């Protein structure tokens, strides 16, 4: 056994994290910090199988050769190699990063570097490190995803986040494809009235990106604005598109 | 003199406000509350003459026949006639609403109805009612506007807002057309490092709206993201487009 392997076995902070992508700086394209400059770390693995998942490669095996097992320190090193001194914010995304207890070491190291952290999860699993995240987005999945929400788990996650000491921003963000999704969202908002609430335009998985895709997304967004406008039970809500899909969908089509 | 005229002279709260538009519910298409459901009240009159002003009709005389002199109570009545029980947020926009001391009565009445208020102003004038606004956006104008910022006035507005008691969200939002605007924005952010900071894609005034307009806006936005990404002095900043311009520009062109 080599010296480094001995250290690794003794030190849980080197427990590897399955990583699919480290990229940025770019902007957060959606949700409460929409437009915010950030770096992304995308972990592999998800306990859901959403019909319209836009990152199926994180769990369907198609990118399994690209998964790298990295320590928290290696991820931080890669973030700084890419972003230099231009960033102060990292978004952890998946898949579902909440499958990984060892993310706590990454969160700790990012904070040690003075970096603000954001996480998005469907809210199906708890990890203690979640309370140390500065911006937590819970995105329970509506009926169009084909998934079912375990509201007991979600209730407990929301309660723990709201009760935890320290300052953090939290929001619930729900992707909306149709009226059924909207009804689901209204129920969720009624269940957690104190959590800032965002409706997000659904992004259908089309095979080729084009101007038509942008136009179709904008029309979907317009529909969502119209519906939001007329609903008395959604007063204090936001409706947002995914900006990265508009911009880079647009680009790929040109 | 009629009875109502006598009451009007005696009661400053009936001092009329020059209003050009009352509309909604819709979403706030830009800035810190992007996507938030809101109603809009647009006042007439501006002390600036920005080259690319997207609401020139508020000050160039072209809509002077549409200006209505309304009391705060009449505006509130109109908001509820339009929005019923579907809204809890009103955005006051212009022109420059800070030209109008009598807005204090509108702000008071909106708060009495439990409504959250937002204002956008270039930051050239102070009114005491500004500290009672929940979301204050200061949007000093960059060189491409042809205007010059009076930083003494802006300094004093920022200081008064930061020192005032009570909870409010404030941000500085700067429209960016080119590198010169970006340099201006970087200086402003350096001057007020504690104020949340947003770069907004410039929206050139084109004569006909079309898909090309959307595509051009998205390319401008992509440029802004690229520039933001590489600037070390703009770590904690956001880059955002105007969503209403994307959506309704898009619509008019189809
Ligand atoms: S929870 Fe997210 S990552 Fe998992 S399948 Fe659904 S959309 Fe994809
Ligand atoms: S400050 Fe605003 S309303 Fe006034 S001229 Fe400039 S852009 Fe137009």
Short mmCIF file of C-alpha atoms and ligand atoms in Angstrom, two decimals:
data_model
loop_
_atom_site.label_atom_id
_atom_site.label_comp_id
_atom_site.label_asym_id
_atom_site.label_seq_id
_atom_site.Cartn_x
_atom_site.Cartn_y
_atom_site.Cartn_z
CA UNK A 1 0.00 0.00 0.00
CA UNK A 2 1.45 3.35 -1.01
CA UNK A 3 1.70 6.27 1.38
CA UNK A 4 -0.96 8.24 -0.46
CA UNK A 5 -3.37 5.29 -0.36
CA UNK A 6 -2.81 5.07 3.42
CA UNK A 7 -3.59 8.75 3.83
CA UNK A 8 -6.67 8.35 1.66
CA UNK A 9 -8.02 5.49 3.78
CA UNK A 10 -7.40 7.44 6.98
CA UNK A 11 -8.81 10.77 5.79
CA UNK A 12 -12.50 10.84 4.84
CA UNK A 13 -12.02 14.24 3.19
CA UNK A 14 -10.32 12.50 0.27
CA UNK A 15 -13.34 10.24 -0.32
CA UNK A 16 -13.90 10.64 -4.03
CA UNK A 17 -16.86 12.39 -5.64
CA UNK A 18 -18.19 11.15 -9.00
CA UNK A 19 -17.91 14.21 -11.26
CA UNK A 20 -19.16 14.57 -14.82
CA UNK A 21 -18.48 18.22 -15.54
CA UNK A 22 -16.56 21.13 -14.07
CA UNK A 23 -17.08 24.29 -16.10
CA UNK A 24 -17.32 28.06 -16.06
CA UNK A 25 -17.19 30.86 -15.34
CA UNK A 26 -20.58 31.41 -16.89
CA UNK A 27 -23.94 32.54 -15.57
CA UNK A 28 -26.54 30.62 -13.62
CA UNK A 29 -29.23 30.44 -16.27
CA UNK A 30 -32.24 29.79 -14.06
CA UNK A 31 -33.86 30.10 -10.68
CA UNK A 32 -33.36 32.52 -7.81
CA UNK A 33 -29.83 33.49 -8.81
CA UNK A 34 -30.59 33.80 -12.49
CA UNK A 35 -27.84 35.71 -14.26
CA UNK A 36 -25.34 35.32 -11.38
CA UNK A 37 -21.75 34.61 -12.37
CA UNK A 38 -20.86 31.11 -11.24
CA UNK A 39 -18.81 27.97 -11.86
CA UNK A 40 -20.55 24.59 -12.14
CA UNK A 41 -19.70 21.19 -10.70
CA UNK A 42 -21.98 18.47 -12.04
CA UNK A 43 -22.07 15.19 -10.12
CA UNK A 44 -23.05 11.82 -11.60
CA UNK A 45 -26.02 9.77 -10.46
CA UNK A 46 -29.71 10.42 -9.84
CA UNK A 47 -32.44 8.59 -7.93
CA UNK A 48 -35.04 9.96 -10.39
CA UNK A 49 -35.67 9.26 -14.07
CA UNK A 50 -37.57 12.35 -15.29
CA UNK A 51 -39.04 11.90 -18.76
CA UNK A 52 -37.72 15.28 -19.89
CA UNK A 53 -34.45 15.26 -17.91
CA UNK A 54 -31.98 17.58 -19.64
CA UNK A 55 -29.00 15.81 -18.08
CA UNK A 56 -29.88 12.15 -18.66
CA UNK A 57 -26.19 11.50 -19.27
CA UNK A 58 -25.68 11.87 -15.52
CA UNK A 59 -27.60 8.64 -14.88
CA UNK A 60 -28.40 6.70 -18.10
CA UNK A 61 -24.92 5.23 -18.54
CA UNK A 62 -24.26 7.09 -21.79
CA UNK A 63 -21.44 9.14 -20.22
CA UNK A 64 -20.17 6.58 -17.72
CA UNK A 65 -16.67 6.66 -19.24
CA UNK A 66 -16.52 10.41 -18.53
CA UNK A 67 -17.18 10.08 -14.81
CA UNK A 68 -14.10 11.01 -12.81
CA UNK A 69 -13.67 10.12 -9.17
CA UNK A 70 -12.20 13.34 -7.73
CA UNK A 71 -11.40 14.43 -4.21
CA UNK A 72 -12.79 17.72 -2.95
CA UNK A 73 -9.29 19.19 -3.21
CA UNK A 74 -8.96 18.07 -6.84
CA UNK A 75 -12.30 19.67 -7.72
CA UNK A 76 -11.31 22.93 -6.07
CA UNK A 77 -7.99 22.85 -7.92
CA UNK A 78 -9.81 22.34 -11.22
CA UNK A 79 -12.23 25.18 -10.46
CA UNK A 80 -9.35 27.57 -9.88
CA UNK A 81 -7.45 26.28 -12.93
CA UNK A 82 -10.50 27.16 -15.04
CA UNK A 83 -11.78 30.28 -13.32
CA UNK A 84 -8.65 31.82 -11.85
CA UNK A 85 -9.52 34.86 -9.78
CA UNK A 86 -12.67 35.72 -11.72
CA UNK A 87 -15.30 33.95 -9.61
CA UNK A 88 -16.68 33.72 -6.06
CA UNK A 89 -19.65 31.39 -6.57
CA UNK A 90 -19.97 27.67 -7.34
CA UNK A 91 -23.16 25.85 -8.28
CA UNK A 92 -23.33 22.14 -7.49
CA UNK A 93 -25.69 20.39 -9.82
CA UNK A 94 -26.42 16.86 -11.03
CA UNK A 95 -28.01 14.41 -11.25
CA UNK A 96 -28.82 14.66 -7.58
CA UNK A 97 -25.82 15.84 -5.52
CA UNK A 98 -27.77 14.94 -2.37
CA UNK A 99 -26.91 11.28 -3.00
CA UNK A 100 -23.34 12.10 -1.93
CA UNK A 101 -22.50 12.56 1.77
CA UNK A 102 -18.88 13.27 0.85
CA UNK A 103 -19.90 16.57 -0.80
CA UNK A 104 -19.54 18.02 2.69
CA UNK A 105 -15.79 18.21 2.14
CA UNK A 106 -16.19 20.11 -1.10
CA UNK A 107 -18.64 22.53 0.53
CA UNK A 108 -16.22 23.07 3.40
CA UNK A 109 -13.27 23.73 1.09
CA UNK A 110 -15.27 26.12 -1.07
CA UNK A 111 -16.28 28.11 2.00
CA UNK A 112 -12.68 28.09 3.21
CA UNK A 113 -11.86 29.83 -0.07
CA UNK A 114 -14.59 32.41 0.53
CA UNK A 115 -16.75 30.99 -2.23
CA UNK A 116 -20.52 31.16 -2.12
CA UNK A 117 -22.27 27.87 -2.87
CA UNK A 118 -25.53 26.92 -4.56
CA UNK A 119 -27.17 23.51 -4.92
CA UNK A 120 -30.16 22.27 -6.84
CA UNK A 121 -31.93 19.05 -5.90
CA UNK A 122 -35.38 17.55 -6.40
CA UNK A 123 -35.69 17.22 -2.61
CA UNK A 124 -35.81 13.45 -2.34
CA UNK A 125 -32.80 13.02 -0.02
CA UNK A 126 -31.24 14.81 2.93
CA UNK A 127 -27.57 15.35 3.74
CA UNK A 128 -26.36 17.40 6.69
CA UNK A 129 -24.13 19.50 4.44
CA UNK A 130 -27.25 21.02 2.85
CA UNK A 131 -27.61 23.52 5.70
CA UNK A 132 -24.16 24.89 4.87
CA UNK A 133 -25.16 25.76 1.29
CA UNK A 134 -25.84 29.48 0.72
CA UNK A 135 -28.50 29.03 -1.97
CA UNK A 136 -30.65 25.91 -1.89
CA UNK A 137 -33.06 25.28 -4.74
CA UNK A 138 -35.59 22.53 -4.19
CA UNK A 139 -37.15 21.45 -7.47
CA UNK A 140 -39.79 18.81 -6.83
CA UNK A 141 -40.87 17.25 -10.12
CA UNK A 142 -44.38 17.77 -11.53
CA UNK A 143 -46.56 15.06 -13.11
CA UNK A 144 -45.13 15.55 -16.63
CA UNK A 145 -41.81 14.18 -15.34
CA UNK A 146 -43.40 10.80 -14.64
CA UNK A 147 -42.02 10.96 -11.08
CA UNK A 148 -43.90 11.02 -7.78
CA UNK A 149 -42.99 13.41 -4.99
CA UNK A 150 -42.51 11.91 -1.54
CA UNK A 151 -43.99 14.81 0.39
CA UNK A 152 -42.98 13.39 3.76
CA UNK A 153 -39.35 13.66 2.72
CA UNK A 154 -39.83 17.08 1.15
CA UNK A 155 -41.69 18.35 4.24
CA UNK A 156 -38.81 17.31 6.43
CA UNK A 157 -36.19 18.89 4.14
CA UNK A 158 -38.06 22.21 4.00
CA UNK A 159 -38.57 22.18 7.77
CA UNK A 160 -34.90 21.44 8.48
CA UNK A 161 -33.76 24.20 6.13
CA UNK A 162 -36.17 26.75 7.58
CA UNK A 163 -35.22 25.85 11.15
CA UNK A 164 -31.46 25.68 10.65
CA UNK A 165 -29.45 28.56 12.03
CA UNK A 166 -27.36 30.73 9.73
CA UNK A 167 -28.34 32.73 6.72
CA UNK A 168 -29.26 31.00 3.49
CA UNK A 169 -31.51 31.65 0.55
CA UNK A 170 -33.92 28.91 -0.32
CA UNK A 171 -36.49 28.58 -3.05
CA UNK A 172 -38.80 26.06 -4.61
CA UNK A 173 -38.62 25.93 -8.39
CA UNK A 174 -41.00 23.87 -10.46
CA UNK A 175 -40.76 23.11 -14.16
CA UNK A 176 -44.10 23.64 -15.89
CA UNK A 177 -45.09 21.96 -19.14
CA UNK A 178 -48.88 22.01 -18.83
CA UNK A 179 -51.94 22.73 -16.69
CA UNK A 180 -51.47 19.55 -14.69
CA UNK A 181 -47.96 20.65 -13.74
CA UNK A 182 -49.34 24.05 -12.82
CA UNK A 183 -51.93 22.48 -10.51
CA UNK A 184 -49.18 20.48 -8.86
CA UNK A 185 -47.13 23.66 -8.44
CA UNK A 186 -50.06 25.50 -6.86
CA UNK A 187 -50.45 22.71 -4.32
CA UNK A 188 -46.74 22.81 -3.52
CA UNK A 189 -46.84 26.59 -3.04
CA UNK A 190 -49.85 26.22 -0.74
CA UNK A 191 -47.93 23.60 1.25
CA UNK A 192 -44.84 25.80 1.68
CA UNK A 193 -46.19 29.37 1.51
CA UNK A 194 -43.10 30.85 3.19
CA UNK A 195 -40.63 29.54 0.63
CA UNK A 196 -39.94 31.83 -2.35
CA UNK A 197 -41.51 30.24 -5.37
CA UNK A 198 -40.49 30.06 -9.03
CA UNK A 199 -42.28 28.59 -12.04
CA UNK A 200 -39.86 27.61 -14.80
CA UNK A 201 -40.69 27.12 -18.47
CA UNK A 202 -40.40 23.49 -19.51
CA UNK A 203 -37.72 22.80 -22.09
CA UNK A 204 -38.80 20.01 -24.43
CA UNK A 205 -35.91 17.83 -25.55
CA UNK A 206 -35.77 18.52 -29.27
CA UNK A 207 -33.30 16.75 -31.50
CA UNK A 208 -32.00 19.83 -33.31
CA UNK A 209 -31.63 23.29 -31.84
CA UNK A 210 -32.77 26.21 -33.93
CA UNK A 211 -34.33 29.63 -33.95
CA UNK A 212 -37.64 27.73 -33.86
CA UNK A 213 -36.57 26.27 -30.54
CA UNK A 214 -36.01 29.78 -29.13
CA UNK A 215 -39.33 30.93 -30.50
CA UNK A 216 -41.10 27.90 -29.06
CA UNK A 217 -39.48 28.44 -25.65
CA UNK A 218 -40.50 32.10 -25.66
CA UNK A 219 -44.08 31.16 -26.51
CA UNK A 220 -44.10 28.60 -23.70
CA UNK A 221 -42.78 31.30 -21.40
CA UNK A 222 -45.45 33.72 -22.55
CA UNK A 223 -48.13 31.13 -21.77
CA UNK A 224 -46.64 30.69 -18.31
CA UNK A 225 -46.67 34.46 -17.70
CA UNK A 226 -50.31 34.61 -18.79
CA UNK A 227 -51.32 31.80 -16.46
CA UNK A 228 -49.32 33.21 -13.55
CA UNK A 229 -50.88 36.62 -14.13
CA UNK A 230 -54.43 35.37 -13.63
CA UNK A 231 -53.95 33.06 -10.63
CA UNK A 232 -54.87 34.61 -7.27
CA UNK A 233 -53.14 31.82 -5.34
CA UNK A 234 -49.82 32.65 -7.00
CA UNK A 235 -49.33 36.29 -6.05
CA UNK A 236 -45.78 36.25 -4.80
CA UNK A 237 -44.32 33.99 -7.48
CA UNK A 238 -41.85 34.37 -10.31
CA UNK A 239 -42.02 32.91 -13.81
CA UNK A 240 -38.66 32.42 -15.51
CA UNK A 241 -37.25 30.75 -18.58
CA UNK A 242 -33.87 29.00 -18.70
CA UNK A 243 -31.57 31.67 -20.10
CA UNK A 244 -28.78 29.25 -21.03
CA UNK A 245 -31.25 27.30 -23.17
CA UNK A 246 -32.28 30.49 -24.97
CA UNK A 247 -28.71 31.65 -25.53
CA UNK A 248 -26.90 28.46 -26.36
CA UNK A 249 -29.83 26.80 -28.07
CA UNK A 250 -29.88 29.92 -30.20
CA UNK A 251 -26.17 29.71 -30.86
CA UNK A 252 -26.09 26.07 -31.84
CA UNK A 253 -28.84 26.72 -34.37
CA UNK A 254 -27.13 29.62 -36.10
CA UNK B 1 -64.96 76.54 -6.24
CA UNK B 2 -66.59 73.13 -5.92
CA UNK B 3 -66.52 71.09 -2.73
CA UNK B 4 -64.16 68.53 -4.22
CA UNK B 5 -61.75 71.23 -5.32
CA UNK B 6 -61.76 72.59 -1.78
CA UNK B 7 -60.97 69.14 -0.37
CA UNK B 8 -58.23 68.76 -2.94
CA UNK B 9 -56.59 72.03 -1.93
CA UNK B 10 -56.77 71.10 1.74
CA UNK B 11 -55.57 67.50 1.43
CA UNK B 12 -52.09 66.99 -0.03
CA UNK B 13 -52.82 63.27 -0.50
CA UNK B 14 -55.06 64.15 -3.44
CA UNK B 15 -52.27 66.02 -5.19
CA UNK B 16 -52.37 64.51 -8.65
CA UNK B 17 -49.71 62.28 -10.18
CA UNK B 18 -49.04 62.44 -13.94
CA UNK B 19 -49.64 58.86 -15.11
CA UNK B 20 -49.04 57.45 -18.56
CA UNK B 21 -49.74 53.77 -18.04
CA UNK B 22 -51.28 51.47 -15.47
CA UNK B 23 -51.05 47.84 -16.54
CA UNK B 24 -50.69 44.23 -15.44
CA UNK B 25 -50.63 41.78 -13.91
CA UNK B 26 -47.57 40.71 -15.81
CA UNK B 27 -43.99 39.92 -14.83
CA UNK B 28 -41.13 42.25 -14.03
CA UNK B 29 -38.97 41.57 -17.07
CA UNK B 30 -35.62 42.76 -15.71
CA UNK B 31 -33.42 43.42 -12.73
CA UNK B 32 -33.32 41.96 -9.25
CA UNK B 33 -36.95 40.82 -9.25
CA UNK B 34 -36.85 39.44 -12.77
CA UNK B 35 -39.83 37.17 -13.37
CA UNK B 36 -41.78 38.45 -10.33
CA UNK B 37 -45.52 38.95 -10.83
CA UNK B 38 -46.27 42.65 -10.63
CA UNK B 39 -48.48 45.51 -11.78
CA UNK B 40 -46.93 48.62 -13.35
CA UNK B 41 -47.58 52.32 -12.85
CA UNK B 42 -45.66 54.47 -15.31
CA UNK B 43 -45.31 58.15 -14.51
CA UNK B 44 -44.69 60.91 -17.05
CA UNK B 45 -41.63 63.12 -17.11
CA UNK B 46 -37.88 62.59 -17.00
CA UNK B 47 -34.90 64.81 -16.22
CA UNK B 48 -32.74 62.70 -18.59
CA UNK B 49 -32.79 62.29 -22.38
CA UNK B 50 -31.07 58.95 -22.94
CA UNK B 51 -30.26 58.31 -26.59
CA UNK B 52 -31.66 54.76 -26.42
CA UNK B 53 -34.52 55.48 -23.99
CA UNK B 54 -37.19 52.82 -24.48
CA UNK B 55 -39.90 55.06 -23.04
CA UNK B 56 -39.24 58.33 -24.81
CA UNK B 57 -43.00 58.88 -24.91
CA UNK B 58 -42.82 59.64 -21.19
CA UNK B 59 -40.91 62.86 -21.88
CA UNK B 60 -40.74 63.76 -25.59
CA UNK B 61 -44.27 65.13 -25.82
CA UNK B 62 -45.47 62.44 -28.21
CA UNK B 63 -47.89 61.02 -25.63
CA UNK B 64 -48.77 64.20 -23.82
CA UNK B 65 -52.47 63.78 -24.59
CA UNK B 66 -52.39 60.42 -22.80
CA UNK B 67 -51.08 61.81 -19.52
CA UNK B 68 -53.74 61.57 -16.84
CA UNK B 69 -53.53 63.49 -13.59
CA UNK B 70 -54.63 60.90 -11.02
CA UNK B 71 -54.76 60.92 -7.26
CA UNK B 72 -53.08 58.08 -5.37
CA UNK B 73 -56.54 56.71 -4.55
CA UNK B 74 -57.53 56.72 -8.22
CA UNK B 75 -54.37 54.84 -9.18
CA UNK B 76 -54.97 52.24 -6.48
CA UNK B 77 -58.56 51.89 -7.66
CA UNK B 78 -57.38 51.34 -11.22
CA UNK B 79 -54.78 48.78 -10.12
CA UNK B 80 -57.46 46.75 -8.34
CA UNK B 81 -59.89 47.13 -11.25
CA UNK B 82 -57.25 45.59 -13.51
CA UNK B 83 -55.59 43.08 -11.21
CA UNK B 84 -58.38 42.12 -8.81
CA UNK B 85 -57.07 39.79 -6.13
CA UNK B 86 -54.29 38.31 -8.26
CA UNK B 87 -51.38 40.55 -7.28
CA UNK B 88 -49.40 41.79 -4.27
CA UNK B 89 -46.62 43.78 -5.96
CA UNK B 90 -46.54 47.10 -7.83
CA UNK B 91 -43.63 48.48 -9.82
CA UNK B 92 -43.42 52.24 -10.21
CA UNK B 93 -41.57 53.17 -13.34
CA UNK B 94 -41.13 56.15 -15.63
CA UNK B 95 -39.75 58.40 -16.82
CA UNK B 96 -38.22 59.22 -13.47
CA UNK B 97 -40.78 58.77 -10.66
CA UNK B 98 -38.32 60.50 -8.31
CA UNK B 99 -39.36 63.84 -9.81
CA UNK B 100 -42.66 63.46 -7.93
CA UNK B 101 -42.83 64.14 -4.17
CA UNK B 102 -46.54 63.28 -4.18
CA UNK B 103 -45.73 59.61 -4.94
CA UNK B 104 -45.42 59.27 -1.17
CA UNK B 105 -49.22 59.05 -0.97
CA UNK B 106 -49.35 56.25 -3.52
CA UNK B 107 -46.58 54.35 -1.72
CA UNK B 108 -48.43 54.75 1.57
CA UNK B 109 -51.72 53.54 0.12
CA UNK B 110 -50.10 50.55 -1.56
CA UNK B 111 -48.50 49.53 1.72
CA UNK B 112 -51.82 50.01 3.49
CA UNK B 113 -53.18 47.39 1.07
CA UNK B 114 -50.31 45.02 1.90
CA UNK B 115 -48.71 45.53 -1.48
CA UNK B 116 -44.98 45.28 -2.01
CA UNK B 117 -43.48 48.15 -4.01
CA UNK B 118 -40.61 48.47 -6.44
CA UNK B 119 -39.14 51.58 -8.08
CA UNK B 120 -36.58 52.13 -10.76
CA UNK B 121 -34.75 55.42 -11.15
CA UNK B 122 -31.48 56.61 -12.65
CA UNK B 123 -30.51 58.02 -9.27
CA UNK B 124 -30.45 61.72 -10.15
CA UNK B 125 -33.01 62.90 -7.55
CA UNK B 126 -33.96 62.09 -3.96
CA UNK B 127 -37.40 61.90 -2.41
CA UNK B 128 -38.03 60.85 1.18
CA UNK B 129 -40.56 58.24 0.09
CA UNK B 130 -37.75 56.24 -1.52
CA UNK B 131 -36.81 54.67 1.84
CA UNK B 132 -40.32 53.23 2.07
CA UNK B 133 -39.95 51.31 -1.21
CA UNK B 134 -39.29 47.58 -0.78
CA UNK B 135 -37.17 47.15 -3.91
CA UNK B 136 -35.12 50.10 -5.14
CA UNK B 137 -33.27 49.79 -8.44
CA UNK B 138 -30.75 52.51 -9.18
CA UNK B 139 -29.83 52.54 -12.85
CA UNK B 140 -27.19 55.18 -13.50
CA UNK B 141 -26.75 55.67 -17.23
CA UNK B 142 -23.55 54.67 -19.04
CA UNK B 143 -21.77 56.74 -21.72
CA UNK B 144 -23.79 55.27 -24.62
CA UNK B 145 -26.86 57.06 -23.21
CA UNK B 146 -25.25 60.44 -23.82
CA UNK B 147 -25.97 61.37 -20.19
CA UNK B 148 -23.53 62.24 -17.43
CA UNK B 149 -23.84 60.80 -13.93
CA UNK B 150 -23.75 63.24 -11.03
CA UNK B 151 -21.87 60.99 -8.63
CA UNK B 152 -22.32 63.36 -5.71
CA UNK B 153 -26.07 62.91 -5.95
CA UNK B 154 -25.78 59.16 -6.52
CA UNK B 155 -23.37 58.79 -3.57
CA UNK B 156 -25.82 60.51 -1.31
CA UNK B 157 -28.77 58.41 -2.52
CA UNK B 158 -26.87 55.15 -2.02
CA UNK B 159 -25.69 56.26 1.43
CA UNK B 160 -29.19 57.27 2.54
CA UNK B 161 -30.67 53.98 1.34
CA UNK B 162 -27.98 51.89 3.01
CA UNK B 163 -28.29 53.83 6.27
CA UNK B 164 -32.07 53.96 6.43
CA UNK B 165 -33.73 51.66 8.92
CA UNK B 166 -36.13 48.98 7.79
CA UNK B 167 -35.66 46.14 5.35
CA UNK B 168 -35.38 46.82 1.66
CA UNK B 169 -33.67 45.29 -1.32
CA UNK B 170 -31.55 47.60 -3.37
CA UNK B 171 -29.51 47.04 -6.49
CA UNK B 172 -27.58 48.92 -9.11
CA UNK B 173 -28.44 47.93 -12.66
CA UNK B 174 -26.52 49.24 -15.63
CA UNK B 175 -27.44 48.89 -19.29
CA UNK B 176 -24.45 47.78 -21.35
CA UNK B 177 -24.12 48.39 -25.07
CA UNK B 178 -20.33 48.33 -25.46
CA UNK B 179 -16.91 48.20 -23.79
CA UNK B 180 -17.09 51.84 -22.75
CA UNK B 181 -20.35 51.15 -20.90
CA UNK B 182 -18.74 48.15 -19.29
CA UNK B 183 -15.82 50.26 -18.04
CA UNK B 184 -18.29 52.73 -16.59
CA UNK B 185 -20.14 49.86 -14.90
CA UNK B 186 -16.93 48.49 -13.41
CA UNK B 187 -16.16 51.89 -11.91
CA UNK B 188 -19.66 52.12 -10.45
CA UNK B 189 -19.38 48.65 -8.91
CA UNK B 190 -16.02 49.60 -7.40
CA UNK B 191 -17.61 52.74 -5.95
CA UNK B 192 -20.53 50.85 -4.34
CA UNK B 193 -19.13 47.35 -3.72
CA UNK B 194 -21.83 46.51 -1.16
CA UNK B 195 -24.76 47.09 -3.48
CA UNK B 196 -25.90 44.05 -5.49
CA UNK B 197 -24.95 44.63 -9.09
CA UNK B 198 -26.61 43.77 -12.39
CA UNK B 199 -25.43 44.23 -15.97
CA UNK B 200 -28.32 44.43 -18.42
CA UNK B 201 -28.17 43.79 -22.14
CA UNK B 202 -28.76 46.96 -24.14
CA UNK B 203 -31.87 46.93 -26.27
CA UNK B 204 -31.32 48.90 -29.47
CA UNK B 205 -34.41 50.75 -30.66
CA UNK B 206 -35.21 49.01 -33.91
CA UNK B 207 -38.09 50.11 -36.06
CA UNK B 208 -39.60 46.69 -36.64
CA UNK B 209 -39.59 43.82 -34.16
CA UNK B 210 -38.78 40.39 -35.50
CA UNK B 211 -37.16 37.04 -34.81
CA UNK B 212 -33.94 38.79 -35.88
CA UNK B 213 -34.41 41.19 -32.98
CA UNK B 214 -34.61 38.27 -30.55
CA UNK B 215 -31.58 36.66 -32.09
CA UNK B 216 -29.65 39.94 -31.94
CA UNK B 217 -30.61 40.46 -28.29
CA UNK B 218 -29.51 36.94 -27.40
CA UNK B 219 -26.18 37.49 -29.13
CA UNK B 220 -25.72 40.74 -27.23
CA UNK B 221 -26.54 38.89 -24.06
CA UNK B 222 -24.05 36.15 -24.90
CA UNK B 223 -21.36 38.79 -25.41
CA UNK B 224 -22.20 40.28 -22.02
CA UNK B 225 -21.96 36.85 -20.34
CA UNK B 226 -18.57 36.27 -21.98
CA UNK B 227 -17.24 39.61 -20.79
CA UNK B 228 -18.64 39.20 -17.28
CA UNK B 229 -17.12 35.72 -17.11
CA UNK B 230 -13.58 36.95 -17.63
CA UNK B 231 -13.57 40.05 -15.42
CA UNK B 232 -12.00 39.55 -11.97
CA UNK B 233 -13.44 42.82 -10.66
CA UNK B 234 -16.99 41.63 -11.39
CA UNK B 235 -17.20 38.44 -9.35
CA UNK B 236 -20.48 38.95 -7.54
CA UNK B 237 -22.45 40.35 -10.46
CA UNK B 238 -25.38 39.25 -12.58
CA UNK B 239 -25.88 39.60 -16.32
CA UNK B 240 -29.51 39.66 -17.44
CA UNK B 241 -31.48 40.40 -20.57
CA UNK B 242 -34.87 42.12 -20.59
CA UNK B 243 -37.31 39.22 -20.71
CA UNK B 244 -40.28 41.33 -21.79
CA UNK B 245 -38.30 42.50 -24.81
CA UNK B 246 -37.53 38.90 -25.75
CA UNK B 247 -41.11 37.73 -25.28
CA UNK B 248 -43.14 40.58 -26.67
CA UNK B 249 -40.63 41.61 -29.30
CA UNK B 250 -40.85 38.02 -30.40
CA UNK B 251 -44.64 38.09 -30.40
CA UNK B 252 -45.02 41.25 -32.44
CA UNK B 253 -42.75 39.82 -35.10
CA UNK B 254 -44.58 36.51 -35.55
S1 LIG C 1 -34.17 14.86 -10.83
FE1 LIG C 1 -33.05 16.18 -12.26
S2 LIG C 1 -31.21 15.01 -12.88
FE2 LIG C 1 -32.66 13.56 -11.92
S3 LIG C 1 -33.81 12.69 -13.64
FE3 LIG C 1 -35.01 14.45 -12.87
S4 LIG C 1 -34.35 16.22 -14.11
FE4 LIG C 1 -32.81 14.56 -14.39
S1 LIG C 2 -33.53 57.95 -17.40
FE1 LIG C 2 -34.85 56.28 -18.15
S2 LIG C 2 -36.80 57.27 -18.75
FE2 LIG C 2 -35.26 58.90 -18.51
S3 LIG C 2 -34.45 59.21 -20.61
FE3 LIG C 2 -33.09 57.71 -19.58
S4 LIG C 2 -33.92 55.69 -20.11
FE4 LIG C 2 -35.52 57.23 -20.58
#
